[in-house]
Coordinates of C-alpha atoms in Angstrom, one line a residue:
Chain A
M1 CA -43.3 8.2 8.9
S2 CA -40.0 6.6 9.6
S3 CA -37.3 7.8 7.2
E4 CA -35.6 5.1 4.9
G5 CA -32.3 7.0 4.9
P6 CA -29.2 5.8 6.5
D7 CA -28.4 5.8 10.1
L8 CA -25.3 8.0 9.6
V9 CA -23.7 9.8 6.8
C10 CA -20.6 11.7 7.8
E11 CA -17.5 13.0 6.4
V12 CA -14.0 13.1 7.7
D13 CA -11.1 15.2 6.3
N14 CA -8.1 13.7 8.0
V15 CA -8.2 10.0 7.4
Q16 CA -4.7 9.7 9.1
G17 CA -5.9 10.9 12.6
I18 CA -8.8 8.5 12.5
V19 CA -6.4 5.7 11.6
D20 CA -4.1 6.8 14.5
A21 CA -7.0 6.7 17.1
L22 CA -8.1 3.2 16.0
T23 CA -4.6 1.9 15.9
A24 CA -4.4 2.9 19.5
V25 CA -6.5 -0.2 20.4
R26 CA -5.1 -2.6 18.0
W27 CA -3.2 -5.0 20.3
K28 CA -3.7 -8.0 18.2
R29 CA -4.1 -8.6 14.5
Q30 CA -7.3 -10.0 14.6
Q31 CA -10.1 -8.1 16.4
D32 CA -13.5 -7.9 16.3
A33 CA -14.9 -4.6 17.3
V34 CA -18.3 -3.2 18.1
V35 CA -19.4 0.1 16.7
E36 CA -22.1 2.2 18.2
L37 CA -23.5 5.2 16.6
S38 CA -25.4 8.2 18.0
E39 CA -26.0 11.7 17.5
H40 CA -23.1 12.5 19.8
G41 CA -20.4 10.7 17.8
V42 CA -19.1 7.1 16.9
V43 CA -17.8 4.9 19.5
L44 CA -15.6 1.8 18.8
I45 CA -15.3 -0.8 21.3
V46 CA -12.9 -3.8 21.5
E47 CA -12.2 -6.4 24.2
E48 CA -10.3 -9.4 25.3
S49 CA -11.2 -12.2 27.5
S50 CA -13.2 -10.2 29.8
C51 CA -10.1 -8.7 31.2
L52 CA -9.2 -5.8 29.0
Q53 CA -11.7 -3.4 27.2
A54 CA -11.0 -0.2 25.0
K55 CA -12.9 2.4 23.5
V56 CA -12.4 5.1 21.1
Y57 CA -14.6 7.9 21.2
L58 CA -14.9 9.9 17.8
Q59 CA -17.3 12.8 18.8
R60 CA -19.2 14.3 16.1
E61 CA -17.1 17.6 16.3
L62 CA -14.4 15.7 14.7
F63 CA -16.3 15.1 11.4
I64 CA -16.7 18.1 8.9
K65 CA -20.1 16.7 8.3
Y66 CA -22.3 14.4 10.6
E67 CA -25.8 13.7 9.8
Y68 CA -27.4 11.2 12.2
G69 CA -30.8 9.7 11.1
G70 CA -31.0 6.8 13.6
A71 CA -34.2 6.9 14.8
Q72 CA -34.6 4.3 17.8
G73 CA -31.7 3.7 19.9
R74 CA -28.4 3.5 19.0
P75 CA -27.4 1.3 15.9
R76 CA -24.7 -1.1 16.6
F77 CA -22.8 -3.4 14.4
G78 CA -19.7 -5.5 14.5
V79 CA -16.7 -5.2 12.2
S80 CA -13.2 -6.4 11.9
L81 CA -11.0 -3.7 13.2
G82 CA -7.9 -4.7 11.1
L83 CA -9.9 -4.8 8.3
L84 CA -11.3 -1.2 8.9
V85 CA -8.0 0.2 9.6
N86 CA -6.3 -1.3 6.5
C87 CA -9.3 -0.2 4.4
L88 CA -8.9 3.5 5.8
N89 CA -5.2 3.3 4.9
T90 CA -6.1 2.8 1.2
F91 CA -7.8 6.1 1.3
S92 CA -4.9 8.1 2.3
V93 CA -2.7 7.3 -0.8
P94 CA 0.7 9.5 -0.9
G95 CA 1.7 10.8 -4.2
S96 CA -1.5 11.9 -5.1
G97 CA -0.7 15.5 -4.5
R98 CA -2.7 15.9 -1.2
S99 CA -1.7 15.1 2.3
S100 CA -5.0 13.8 3.2
S101 CA -8.3 13.0 1.7
T102 CA -11.8 13.5 2.7
I103 CA -13.9 10.6 2.8
E104 CA -17.7 9.9 3.2
I105 CA -18.7 7.2 5.6
R106 CA -22.2 5.7 5.4
Y107 CA -24.2 3.2 7.3
P108 CA -25.9 0.9 6.5
G109 CA -25.5 0.0 2.9
P110 CA -28.2 -2.1 1.2
D111 CA -26.6 -5.2 2.7
M112 CA -25.8 -3.5 6.2
Q113 CA -22.5 -3.1 5.1
L114 CA -20.2 -0.1 6.0
L115 CA -19.6 2.1 3.0
L116 CA -16.7 4.5 2.5
K117 CA -16.1 6.7 -0.5
S118 CA -13.5 9.5 -1.1
V119 CA -15.0 12.7 -2.2
D120 CA -12.4 14.9 -3.0
S121 CA -12.1 14.9 -6.7
L122 CA -15.0 14.6 -9.2
D123 CA -13.3 12.3 -11.7
A124 CA -11.5 9.8 -9.4
C125 CA -12.5 8.1 -6.4
I126 CA -11.7 5.4 -4.0
Y127 CA -14.6 3.3 -2.5
A128 CA -15.0 0.5 0.0
E129 CA -17.8 -1.6 1.4
I130 CA -17.0 -3.6 4.5
R131 CA -19.3 -6.3 5.7
T132 CA -20.8 -5.9 9.4
R133 CA -22.3 -8.5 11.4
I134 CA -24.7 -8.2 14.4
P135 CA -22.7 -7.7 17.5
E136 CA -22.7 -9.9 20.5
T137 CA -23.6 -8.2 23.6
I138 CA -20.6 -7.2 25.6
S139 CA -20.1 -9.9 28.0
W140 CA -18.5 -7.8 30.8
D141 CA -20.1 -4.8 32.2
Y142 CA -17.2 -2.6 32.9
N143 CA -19.0 -0.5 35.1
F144 CA -16.3 1.9 36.3
E145 CA -16.8 3.3 39.7
P146 CA -14.6 5.6 41.8
A147 CA -12.7 3.8 44.5
G148 CA -13.8 6.2 47.2
T149 CA -14.9 10.1 47.9
T150 CA -11.5 11.2 46.4
P151 CA -10.4 9.8 43.2
I152 CA -7.3 7.7 42.9
S153 CA -5.6 9.0 39.8
F154 CA -2.5 10.2 38.2
T155 CA -1.5 12.0 34.9
V156 CA 1.8 11.0 33.3
K157 CA 3.4 12.1 30.0
S158 CA 2.4 9.5 27.5
A159 CA 6.0 8.8 26.3
A160 CA 7.0 8.3 30.0
L161 CA 4.2 5.8 30.5
K162 CA 5.1 3.9 27.3
E163 CA 8.6 3.8 28.2
A164 CA 8.0 2.4 31.8
I165 CA 5.6 -0.3 30.6
D166 CA 8.1 -1.3 27.8
D167 CA 10.9 -1.5 30.4
L168 CA 8.7 -3.7 32.6
E169 CA 8.5 -6.3 29.9
W170 CA 11.6 -7.8 31.2
P171 CA 10.9 -9.0 34.3
G172 CA 7.7 -11.1 34.2
S173 CA 4.0 -11.6 33.7
S174 CA 2.4 -9.2 36.1
V175 CA 2.8 -5.7 37.1
Q176 CA 2.1 -4.0 40.4
I177 CA 1.0 -0.5 40.5
I178 CA 1.3 1.1 44.0
L179 CA 0.0 4.7 44.8
Q180 CA 0.7 6.5 47.9
P181 CA -0.1 9.7 49.2
D182 CA 2.9 10.4 51.4
P183 CA 5.1 11.0 49.8
P184 CA 3.0 11.4 46.6
S185 CA 4.2 9.1 44.2
V186 CA 3.5 6.1 41.6
T187 CA 5.1 3.1 41.6
F188 CA 5.4 0.3 38.8
K189 CA 6.8 -2.8 40.0
G190 CA 7.6 -6.1 38.2
E191 CA 8.9 -9.4 39.6
G192 CA 9.8 -12.5 37.7
H193 CA 13.2 -12.6 36.0
G194 CA 14.7 -10.2 38.3
D195 CA 12.9 -7.1 39.7
L196 CA 12.3 -3.7 38.4
Q197 CA 10.8 -0.8 40.1
I198 CA 10.1 2.6 38.5
D199 CA 9.1 5.4 40.7
F200 CA 7.2 8.7 39.5
M201 CA 7.4 11.2 42.5
Y202 CA 4.9 13.9 42.1
Y203 CA 7.0 16.8 43.5
V204 CA 10.1 15.7 42.1
N205 CA 9.4 14.4 38.8
T206 CA 7.0 17.3 37.7
D207 CA 7.9 17.2 34.0
L208 CA 6.6 13.5 33.9
L209 CA 4.0 13.1 36.7
I210 CA 1.7 16.2 35.7
A211 CA -1.3 15.6 38.3
F212 CA -1.9 13.3 41.0
S213 CA -4.7 12.5 43.5
C214 CA -4.6 9.9 46.0
D215 CA -5.8 10.0 49.8
H216 CA -4.7 6.4 50.9
Q217 CA -2.4 3.7 49.6
V218 CA -3.7 1.5 47.1
S219 CA -1.8 -1.4 45.3
Y220 CA -3.1 -3.8 42.6
R221 CA -1.5 -6.3 40.2
Y222 CA -2.3 -6.4 36.6
K223 CA -1.4 -8.8 33.9
Y224 CA 1.5 -7.4 31.8
K225 CA 0.3 -8.3 28.4
F226 CA -3.0 -6.3 29.1
L227 CA -1.2 -3.3 30.5
Q228 CA 1.1 -3.3 27.7
A229 CA -1.9 -3.4 25.3
T230 CA -2.7 0.1 26.8
T231 CA 0.4 1.8 25.4
S232 CA 1.8 -0.7 22.8
N233 CA 0.0 1.0 19.9
I234 CA -0.1 4.7 20.8
P235 CA 0.5 6.6 17.8
S236 CA 3.7 8.4 17.4
S237 CA 1.8 11.6 17.1
V238 CA 0.7 11.1 20.9
I239 CA 4.3 10.5 21.8
R240 CA 5.4 13.5 20.1
D241 CA 3.0 15.9 21.3
N242 CA 3.8 14.2 24.6
R243 CA 0.5 14.9 26.0
G244 CA -0.5 13.2 29.4
S245 CA -2.3 9.9 29.8
K246 CA -4.5 9.6 32.7
L247 CA -4.6 6.4 34.8
T248 CA -7.3 5.9 37.3
I249 CA -7.8 3.2 39.9
G250 CA -11.5 2.6 40.7
R251 CA -13.4 0.4 43.0
G252 CA -12.1 -3.2 43.2
G253 CA -8.7 -2.0 41.5
M254 CA -10.3 -1.6 37.9
L255 CA -7.8 0.5 36.1
K256 CA -8.8 3.0 33.5
V257 CA -6.2 4.5 31.2
Q258 CA -7.1 7.5 29.0
H259 CA -5.2 8.9 26.1
L260 CA -5.8 11.8 23.8
V261 CA -5.2 11.4 20.2
S262 CA -5.1 14.5 17.7
V263 CA -7.3 14.1 14.6
A264 CA -6.5 17.6 13.4
R265 CA -4.6 17.9 10.0
P266 CA -0.9 18.9 11.1
S267 CA -0.2 20.9 8.0
I268 CA -3.2 23.3 8.4
P269 CA -2.9 25.4 11.5
H270 CA -6.0 25.1 13.3
P271 CA -7.7 28.3 14.7
H272 CA -7.9 27.1 18.0
V273 CA -4.2 26.0 18.6
D274 CA -2.5 28.2 21.0
S275 CA 1.1 28.6 21.4
A276 CA 1.7 25.6 23.7
G277 CA 0.2 23.4 20.9
Y278 CA -3.1 22.8 23.0
Q279 CA -6.0 22.1 20.8
Q280 CA -9.8 22.5 21.5
P281 CA -11.2 19.2 22.4
S282 CA -13.2 19.1 19.3
R283 CA -10.2 18.0 17.4
I284 CA -9.1 15.3 19.7
A285 CA -10.1 11.5 19.9
Y286 CA -10.6 10.0 23.5
I287 CA -8.9 6.5 23.9
E288 CA -10.0 4.5 27.2
F289 CA -8.5 1.3 28.3
F290 CA -10.1 -0.5 31.2
V291 CA -7.8 -3.3 32.7
K292 CA -9.2 -5.8 35.4
P293 CA -6.8 -6.4 38.2
E294 CA -5.5 -9.9 39.0
E295 CA -7.2 -11.8 41.9
D296 CA -4.5 -11.6 44.5
E297 CA -4.7 -11.9 48.5
S298 CA -1.5 -10.0 48.8
T299 CA -2.6 -6.8 47.6
I300 CA -2.1 -4.2 50.2
N301 CA -5.2 -1.9 50.7
D302 CA -6.5 -0.2 53.7
Chain B
M1 CA 25.0 -16.6 -37.8
K2 CA 26.6 -13.3 -37.0
F3 CA 25.7 -10.4 -35.1
K4 CA 27.9 -7.4 -34.2
A5 CA 26.9 -3.9 -33.2
F6 CA 28.2 -0.9 -31.1
L7 CA 25.9 0.4 -28.3
T8 CA 25.5 4.3 -28.7
E9 CA 25.5 6.4 -25.8
N10 CA 21.6 6.8 -26.2
G11 CA 21.3 3.2 -26.4
V12 CA 23.2 2.6 -23.2
N13 CA 21.1 5.1 -21.3
L14 CA 17.8 3.7 -22.6
L15 CA 19.0 0.3 -21.4
E16 CA 21.0 0.9 -18.3
K17 CA 18.9 3.4 -16.8
R18 CA 15.4 2.7 -18.1
F19 CA 14.5 -0.6 -19.6
L20 CA 16.6 -3.0 -18.2
P21 CA 15.5 -2.3 -14.6
A22 CA 12.0 -2.3 -15.8
L23 CA 12.3 -5.7 -17.7
D24 CA 14.1 -7.2 -14.8
K25 CA 10.9 -6.8 -13.0
M26 CA 8.8 -8.7 -15.7
G27 CA 11.0 -11.8 -15.2
K28 CA 14.5 -13.1 -14.9
I29 CA 14.7 -14.8 -18.3
C30 CA 13.6 -13.2 -21.5
H31 CA 14.3 -13.9 -25.1
L32 CA 16.3 -11.3 -27.0
Y33 CA 15.1 -11.3 -30.7
L34 CA 17.2 -9.8 -33.4
T35 CA 16.1 -8.9 -36.9
R36 CA 17.4 -6.6 -39.6
D37 CA 15.7 -3.6 -38.4
H38 CA 14.8 -4.3 -34.7
T39 CA 15.9 -5.5 -31.4
M40 CA 13.4 -6.8 -29.2
F41 CA 13.1 -8.2 -25.6
L42 CA 10.3 -10.6 -25.0
H43 CA 9.0 -12.1 -21.7
N44 CA 6.7 -15.1 -21.7
L45 CA 5.6 -15.1 -25.1
L46 CA 6.1 -18.9 -25.6
N47 CA 4.6 -19.9 -22.1
G48 CA 1.3 -18.9 -21.3
D49 CA 1.6 -18.2 -17.5
G50 CA 3.0 -15.0 -16.5
I51 CA 2.8 -11.3 -17.8
Q52 CA 3.9 -11.2 -21.4
S53 CA 5.8 -8.1 -22.3
V54 CA 7.2 -6.7 -25.6
A55 CA 10.0 -4.1 -25.5
Q56 CA 10.8 -3.2 -29.3
F57 CA 13.5 -0.7 -30.4
R58 CA 14.5 0.2 -33.9
K59 CA 18.1 -0.7 -34.3
E60 CA 19.2 3.0 -34.7
A61 CA 17.7 3.6 -31.2
L62 CA 20.4 1.5 -29.6
F63 CA 23.1 0.7 -31.9
D64 CA 25.5 2.1 -34.4
D65 CA 27.1 -0.1 -37.2
Y66 CA 24.6 -2.9 -36.7
R67 CA 25.4 -6.0 -38.8
I68 CA 23.3 -9.2 -38.5
S69 CA 23.3 -12.2 -40.9
S70 CA 21.7 -15.6 -40.2
Q71 CA 20.2 -18.3 -42.4
N72 CA 16.8 -17.5 -41.0
E73 CA 16.4 -14.3 -42.9
D74 CA 18.8 -12.5 -40.9
R75 CA 16.9 -13.3 -37.6
I76 CA 18.5 -14.5 -34.5
A77 CA 16.7 -15.3 -31.0
F78 CA 18.0 -16.7 -27.8
A79 CA 17.2 -16.7 -24.2
I80 CA 19.3 -14.4 -21.8
D81 CA 19.2 -13.5 -18.0
I82 CA 18.1 -10.0 -17.7
S83 CA 20.0 -9.3 -14.6
L84 CA 23.3 -10.7 -16.0
L85 CA 22.7 -8.5 -19.1
Q86 CA 22.0 -5.5 -16.7
R87 CA 25.2 -6.1 -15.0
A88 CA 27.4 -6.3 -18.0
V89 CA 25.8 -3.2 -19.5
R90 CA 26.3 -1.4 -16.0
S91 CA 29.9 -2.5 -15.6
S92 CA 30.7 -1.9 -19.2
V93 CA 29.5 1.7 -18.9
S94 CA 31.8 2.4 -15.8
I95 CA 34.7 1.1 -17.5
C96 CA 34.0 3.3 -20.6
T97 CA 33.9 6.3 -18.6
E98 CA 37.1 5.3 -16.6
F99 CA 39.0 5.0 -19.5
G100 CA 38.5 8.0 -21.5
S101 CA 36.6 10.7 -22.6
G102 CA 33.8 10.9 -24.9
P103 CA 31.7 8.0 -26.7
T104 CA 34.1 7.8 -29.9
Q105 CA 37.1 6.9 -27.6
N106 CA 35.9 3.7 -26.0
R107 CA 33.1 1.9 -28.0
L108 CA 31.0 -0.7 -26.4
Q109 CA 30.7 -3.5 -28.9
I110 CA 28.2 -6.3 -28.5
K111 CA 29.0 -9.5 -30.4
L112 CA 27.5 -13.0 -30.5
V113 CA 30.3 -15.4 -30.0
K114 CA 30.8 -19.2 -29.3
K115 CA 33.5 -19.7 -26.8
L116 CA 35.1 -22.5 -24.9
P117 CA 34.3 -21.7 -21.1
P118 CA 36.8 -23.2 -18.3
N119 CA 36.1 -26.8 -17.4
C120 CA 34.0 -27.3 -20.5
T121 CA 34.5 -29.5 -23.6
Q122 CA 31.8 -28.0 -25.7
P123 CA 31.9 -24.1 -26.9
M124 CA 29.1 -22.2 -25.5
P125 CA 27.2 -19.4 -26.9
F126 CA 27.7 -15.9 -25.3
L127 CA 26.7 -12.3 -25.9
T128 CA 30.1 -10.6 -25.5
F129 CA 30.5 -7.0 -24.4
E130 CA 33.8 -5.5 -25.6
T131 CA 35.3 -2.2 -24.4
K132 CA 38.4 -1.2 -26.3
G133 CA 40.4 1.6 -24.7
Y134 CA 43.8 3.0 -25.3
K135 CA 45.8 0.3 -24.1
S136 CA 43.6 -2.4 -23.0
A137 CA 40.3 -4.2 -23.7
V138 CA 37.7 -5.5 -21.3
I139 CA 35.7 -8.3 -22.4
Q140 CA 32.4 -9.4 -20.6
D141 CA 30.8 -12.8 -21.6
V142 CA 27.1 -12.9 -20.9
P143 CA 25.9 -16.7 -21.2
I144 CA 23.0 -17.1 -23.4
S145 CA 20.8 -20.1 -24.5
K146 CA 21.6 -21.9 -27.7
P147 CA 20.2 -19.5 -30.4
F148 CA 16.8 -20.6 -31.9
S149 CA 16.4 -23.0 -34.7
R150 CA 14.1 -21.8 -37.6
A151 CA 11.3 -23.4 -36.4
Q152 CA 11.5 -21.9 -33.0
V153 CA 12.1 -18.6 -34.5
I154 CA 8.7 -18.8 -36.5
E155 CA 7.1 -19.9 -33.3
L156 CA 8.3 -16.9 -31.5
Q157 CA 7.5 -14.6 -34.4
T158 CA 4.0 -16.0 -34.5
A159 CA 3.6 -15.3 -30.6
L160 CA 5.0 -11.8 -31.3
D161 CA 2.3 -11.2 -34.0
M162 CA -0.7 -12.4 -31.8
A163 CA 0.8 -10.2 -29.1
Q164 CA 0.6 -7.1 -31.3
D165 CA -3.4 -7.0 -31.5
L166 CA -4.6 -3.7 -30.1
P167 CA -7.7 -3.5 -27.9
Q168 CA -10.5 -1.6 -29.4
T169 CA -10.8 0.9 -26.7
L170 CA -7.8 2.2 -24.7
V171 CA -7.9 4.6 -21.9
Q172 CA -5.0 6.8 -20.7
V173 CA -4.0 6.4 -17.1
P174 CA -3.7 9.5 -15.3
D175 CA -1.2 9.0 -12.8
L176 CA 0.8 5.8 -12.8
N177 CA 2.3 6.7 -9.5
Q178 CA -0.9 7.1 -7.9
L179 CA -2.2 3.9 -9.3
Q180 CA 0.9 1.9 -8.2
N181 CA 0.5 3.1 -4.6
F182 CA -3.4 2.2 -4.5
V183 CA -2.6 -1.1 -6.0
D184 CA 0.3 -1.9 -3.7
R185 CA -2.1 -1.3 -0.7
L186 CA -4.7 -3.7 -2.5
K187 CA -2.3 -6.7 -2.4
H188 CA -3.0 -7.0 1.4
V189 CA -6.8 -7.2 0.6
G190 CA -6.9 -10.0 -1.8
D191 CA -5.6 -11.6 -5.0
L192 CA -8.1 -11.1 -7.7
L193 CA -8.5 -7.7 -9.1
N194 CA -11.3 -6.8 -11.5
V195 CA -10.7 -4.3 -14.0
S196 CA -13.3 -2.7 -16.1
I197 CA -12.7 -0.2 -19.0
S198 CA -15.6 1.6 -20.8
K199 CA -15.9 3.5 -23.9
Y200 CA -16.8 6.4 -21.8
G201 CA -13.3 6.7 -20.6
D202 CA -13.9 5.2 -17.3
L203 CA -11.4 2.8 -15.5
L204 CA -12.4 0.8 -12.5
V205 CA -10.1 -1.4 -10.4
Q206 CA -11.5 -3.4 -7.8
I207 CA -10.8 -6.2 -5.1
S208 CA -13.5 -8.2 -3.7
T209 CA -13.4 -10.8 -0.7
T210 CA -16.2 -12.0 1.3
L211 CA -15.7 -9.4 3.8
I212 CA -14.6 -6.4 2.0
T213 CA -14.7 -4.7 -1.3
V214 CA -12.3 -1.8 -2.5
G215 CA -11.9 -0.2 -5.5
A216 CA -10.9 3.0 -7.4
E217 CA -12.7 4.6 -10.1
F218 CA -11.2 7.1 -12.7
Q219 CA -13.5 9.0 -15.0
K220 CA -13.3 11.0 -18.1
L221 CA -9.9 9.5 -19.1
L222 CA -8.5 10.0 -22.7
V223 CA -10.0 7.3 -25.0
I224 CA -8.3 6.1 -28.1
G225 CA -10.3 4.0 -30.2
E226 CA -14.0 3.3 -29.9
Q227 CA -15.4 5.7 -27.7
A228 CA -18.9 6.7 -26.7
D229 CA -20.5 9.3 -24.5
A230 CA -21.5 8.3 -20.8
P231 CA -25.3 8.5 -20.6
A232 CA -26.3 11.6 -18.3
E233 CA -28.6 9.3 -16.3
D234 CA -25.8 7.3 -14.9
R235 CA -23.9 10.3 -13.4
N236 CA -25.1 10.0 -9.5
L237 CA -24.8 6.4 -9.4
S238 CA -22.3 4.4 -7.5
A239 CA -19.0 3.4 -9.4
Q240 CA -19.8 -0.3 -9.6
T241 CA -23.5 0.3 -10.7
R242 CA -22.1 2.7 -13.5
S243 CA -19.8 0.0 -14.6
A244 CA -22.5 -2.9 -14.6
R245 CA -24.9 -0.7 -16.6
A246 CA -22.0 0.1 -19.2
I247 CA -21.3 -3.6 -19.6
S248 CA -24.9 -4.5 -20.1
R249 CA -25.2 -2.0 -22.8
G250 CA -22.0 -3.3 -24.4
D251 CA -20.1 -0.1 -23.8
A252 CA -17.7 -1.7 -21.5
Q253 CA -15.6 -5.0 -20.7
S254 CA -14.5 -6.3 -17.4
V255 CA -11.8 -9.1 -16.8
Q256 CA -10.3 -10.4 -13.7
V257 CA -6.5 -10.5 -13.4
S258 CA -3.9 -11.3 -10.6
V259 CA -3.2 -8.3 -8.5
K260 CA 0.4 -9.4 -8.4
H261 CA 0.6 -9.5 -12.1
F262 CA -1.2 -5.9 -12.4
A263 CA 1.3 -4.6 -9.7
K264 CA 4.2 -6.0 -11.6
S265 CA 3.0 -4.5 -14.8
L266 CA 2.9 -1.1 -13.0
Q267 CA 6.7 -1.5 -12.6
C268 CA 7.2 -0.6 -16.2
H269 CA 7.3 3.0 -15.0
L270 CA 10.9 2.3 -14.3
A271 CA 11.4 2.6 -18.1
K272 CA 10.1 6.3 -17.8
P273 CA 7.3 6.2 -20.1
D274 CA 5.3 9.5 -20.7
C275 CA 2.0 7.8 -20.6
A276 CA 0.4 4.6 -20.3
F277 CA -2.9 3.1 -21.8
Y278 CA -5.0 0.2 -20.5
G279 CA -7.4 -1.8 -22.8
I280 CA -8.9 -5.0 -22.9
A281 CA -8.4 -7.5 -25.8
P282 CA -11.4 -8.7 -27.8
Q283 CA -13.5 -11.3 -26.1
G284 CA -11.6 -10.4 -22.8
A285 CA -8.6 -12.6 -24.0
C286 CA -6.2 -10.3 -21.8
L287 CA -5.5 -7.0 -20.3
T288 CA -3.1 -4.9 -22.2
V289 CA -1.0 -1.8 -21.0
I290 CA 0.8 0.0 -23.5
F291 CA 3.3 2.5 -22.7
Q292 CA 3.9 5.5 -24.7
F293 CA 7.2 7.3 -25.2
F294 CA 7.7 10.8 -26.7
I295 CA 10.5 12.2 -28.4
P296 CA 12.2 14.0 -25.7
G297 CA 11.2 17.7 -25.7
S298 CA 8.0 17.1 -27.6
R299 CA 4.7 15.2 -27.3
Q300 CA 5.2 13.4 -30.6
T301 CA 5.3 9.7 -30.1
D302 CA 9.0 8.2 -30.6
K303 CA 8.0 5.3 -33.0
S304 CA 11.6 3.7 -32.5
I305 CA 10.6 2.5 -29.0
S306 CA 7.6 0.6 -27.8
L307 CA 6.7 -1.2 -24.6
H308 CA 3.7 -3.2 -23.9
C309 CA 2.4 -5.9 -21.4
R310 CA -0.5 -8.4 -21.6
L311 CA -1.8 -9.6 -18.4
P312 CA -3.4 -13.2 -18.5
V313 CA -7.2 -13.1 -17.6
L314 CA -7.9 -15.4 -14.8
D315 CA -11.7 -15.5 -15.2
P316 CA -13.4 -14.2 -18.3
G317 CA -15.4 -11.3 -17.2
S318 CA -18.5 -10.2 -19.1
S319 CA -17.5 -8.5 -22.4

């Protein structure tokens, strides 16, 4: 007999971490997100005009409790991202004597709502119900394929990446990203109201460019506003931790930008944190952006 | 009509640091109502729209050498701008401390006067603050409205009597700060706040829009007045279900108020009350919040000070 129980009942002990991860993909005030539930965790997807897509992976290890009951397939629902984030913010109430609260998230409610409830205290609780909708199928299949046998990618300190992209706002509406193997380097170029070129040299700026892989020169243009969306809302914790963000250029110039957001409670030392501040993957949320390149005959590729 | 009194050090502290900042949030203009025994600051009693608030002091709590006389059974009332009053008290205090040591040296006198302001042909009424030092005196005139006529005072007193109705059940708010933080976040969600109070000591505060419902429930609060035991079978139900059941049993009431009014009423924490109680008036006429002040160093109510607010109900909930 199929169970009548909910598809998912889970508990989160650091709401702020979840809010940080979700905020990383909020580049507009009003965004409709698609949420997908599975036994592996929760994935939230937002996209814009078939040119930009972002995914937040919250794997089940982030939750202190994760009971997945979804029988067939992966339940999906649509929800307003802004509403979800604002709602989660009401749960982390300062001045309540605790730095974070534990909340239970349940789906679906009797009316297919997303149900949230704080479970810290017996005599006081905050609760919320968010209306969901049947999601549209994602229009664009972001099938990311590697560019060739050798991946074209680099890892750069997140703070440096954000700063570079912020600086490129000045020249104009599109940014050219050029990777070349010899000398190994990444160049960001903006042209418009004046020119700006930012170079990261692999063997020179070793504190900024952490990893690099490229066997032939590639160059693609991306619309500035989409590129900016990939770093504009990086949570301050990511900048502070100064982890690396990985950028990969796939076939056809599709750009993948990956960030890691810590979801662990900062006040309590995690048993898996070593001296360098590295945390086990289980306390990290993964953010992925996919940006389509601009159609441009003048891209220089082999 | 005559009014003259000296503000004591205690009075200055109560007004300058606590009550005037809180009352300033209730509204710019308030009615100052002076009687033989009491001094009251009243907001919105004569017009029905905003939050009504009543701050009442026995004269000894604020003044020394209090003298009042009028043809209206020694009652005087007028409208005054709270921020101007606050400014006058504040600057008088700084002058006081500048000029001498100790409260007996420079006494802060408040007087009702009629003066001819510059560029005016008619004398106008003022509440005057006078600080007398060794060599000089500083005088500050706070403009006030024409003092109320007999009929107006009666109207004010009647409105005051109606505002003193106590709800049958009052629940003690556990943490004003926490509630204020929560309600401040709710302001972004919507405009209408549902407040439910039960005889079991449950307080539910909720906002609903078509897309989202957010609320907070506090259980097992201290109850003053009519109380009852929560039925055991309701224990594991959701907050909203529990509240709906209690209302259908007649053990709870629910009203809708403006979230902005509710947030404003919480600003009364600036008066530094020791605790606060919420209750719904009979027939859901309004939401009442009563602030309690203890005699310093004890848990006994200081009966010489009282502050309470009444929030207009927007849509009569079930009662």
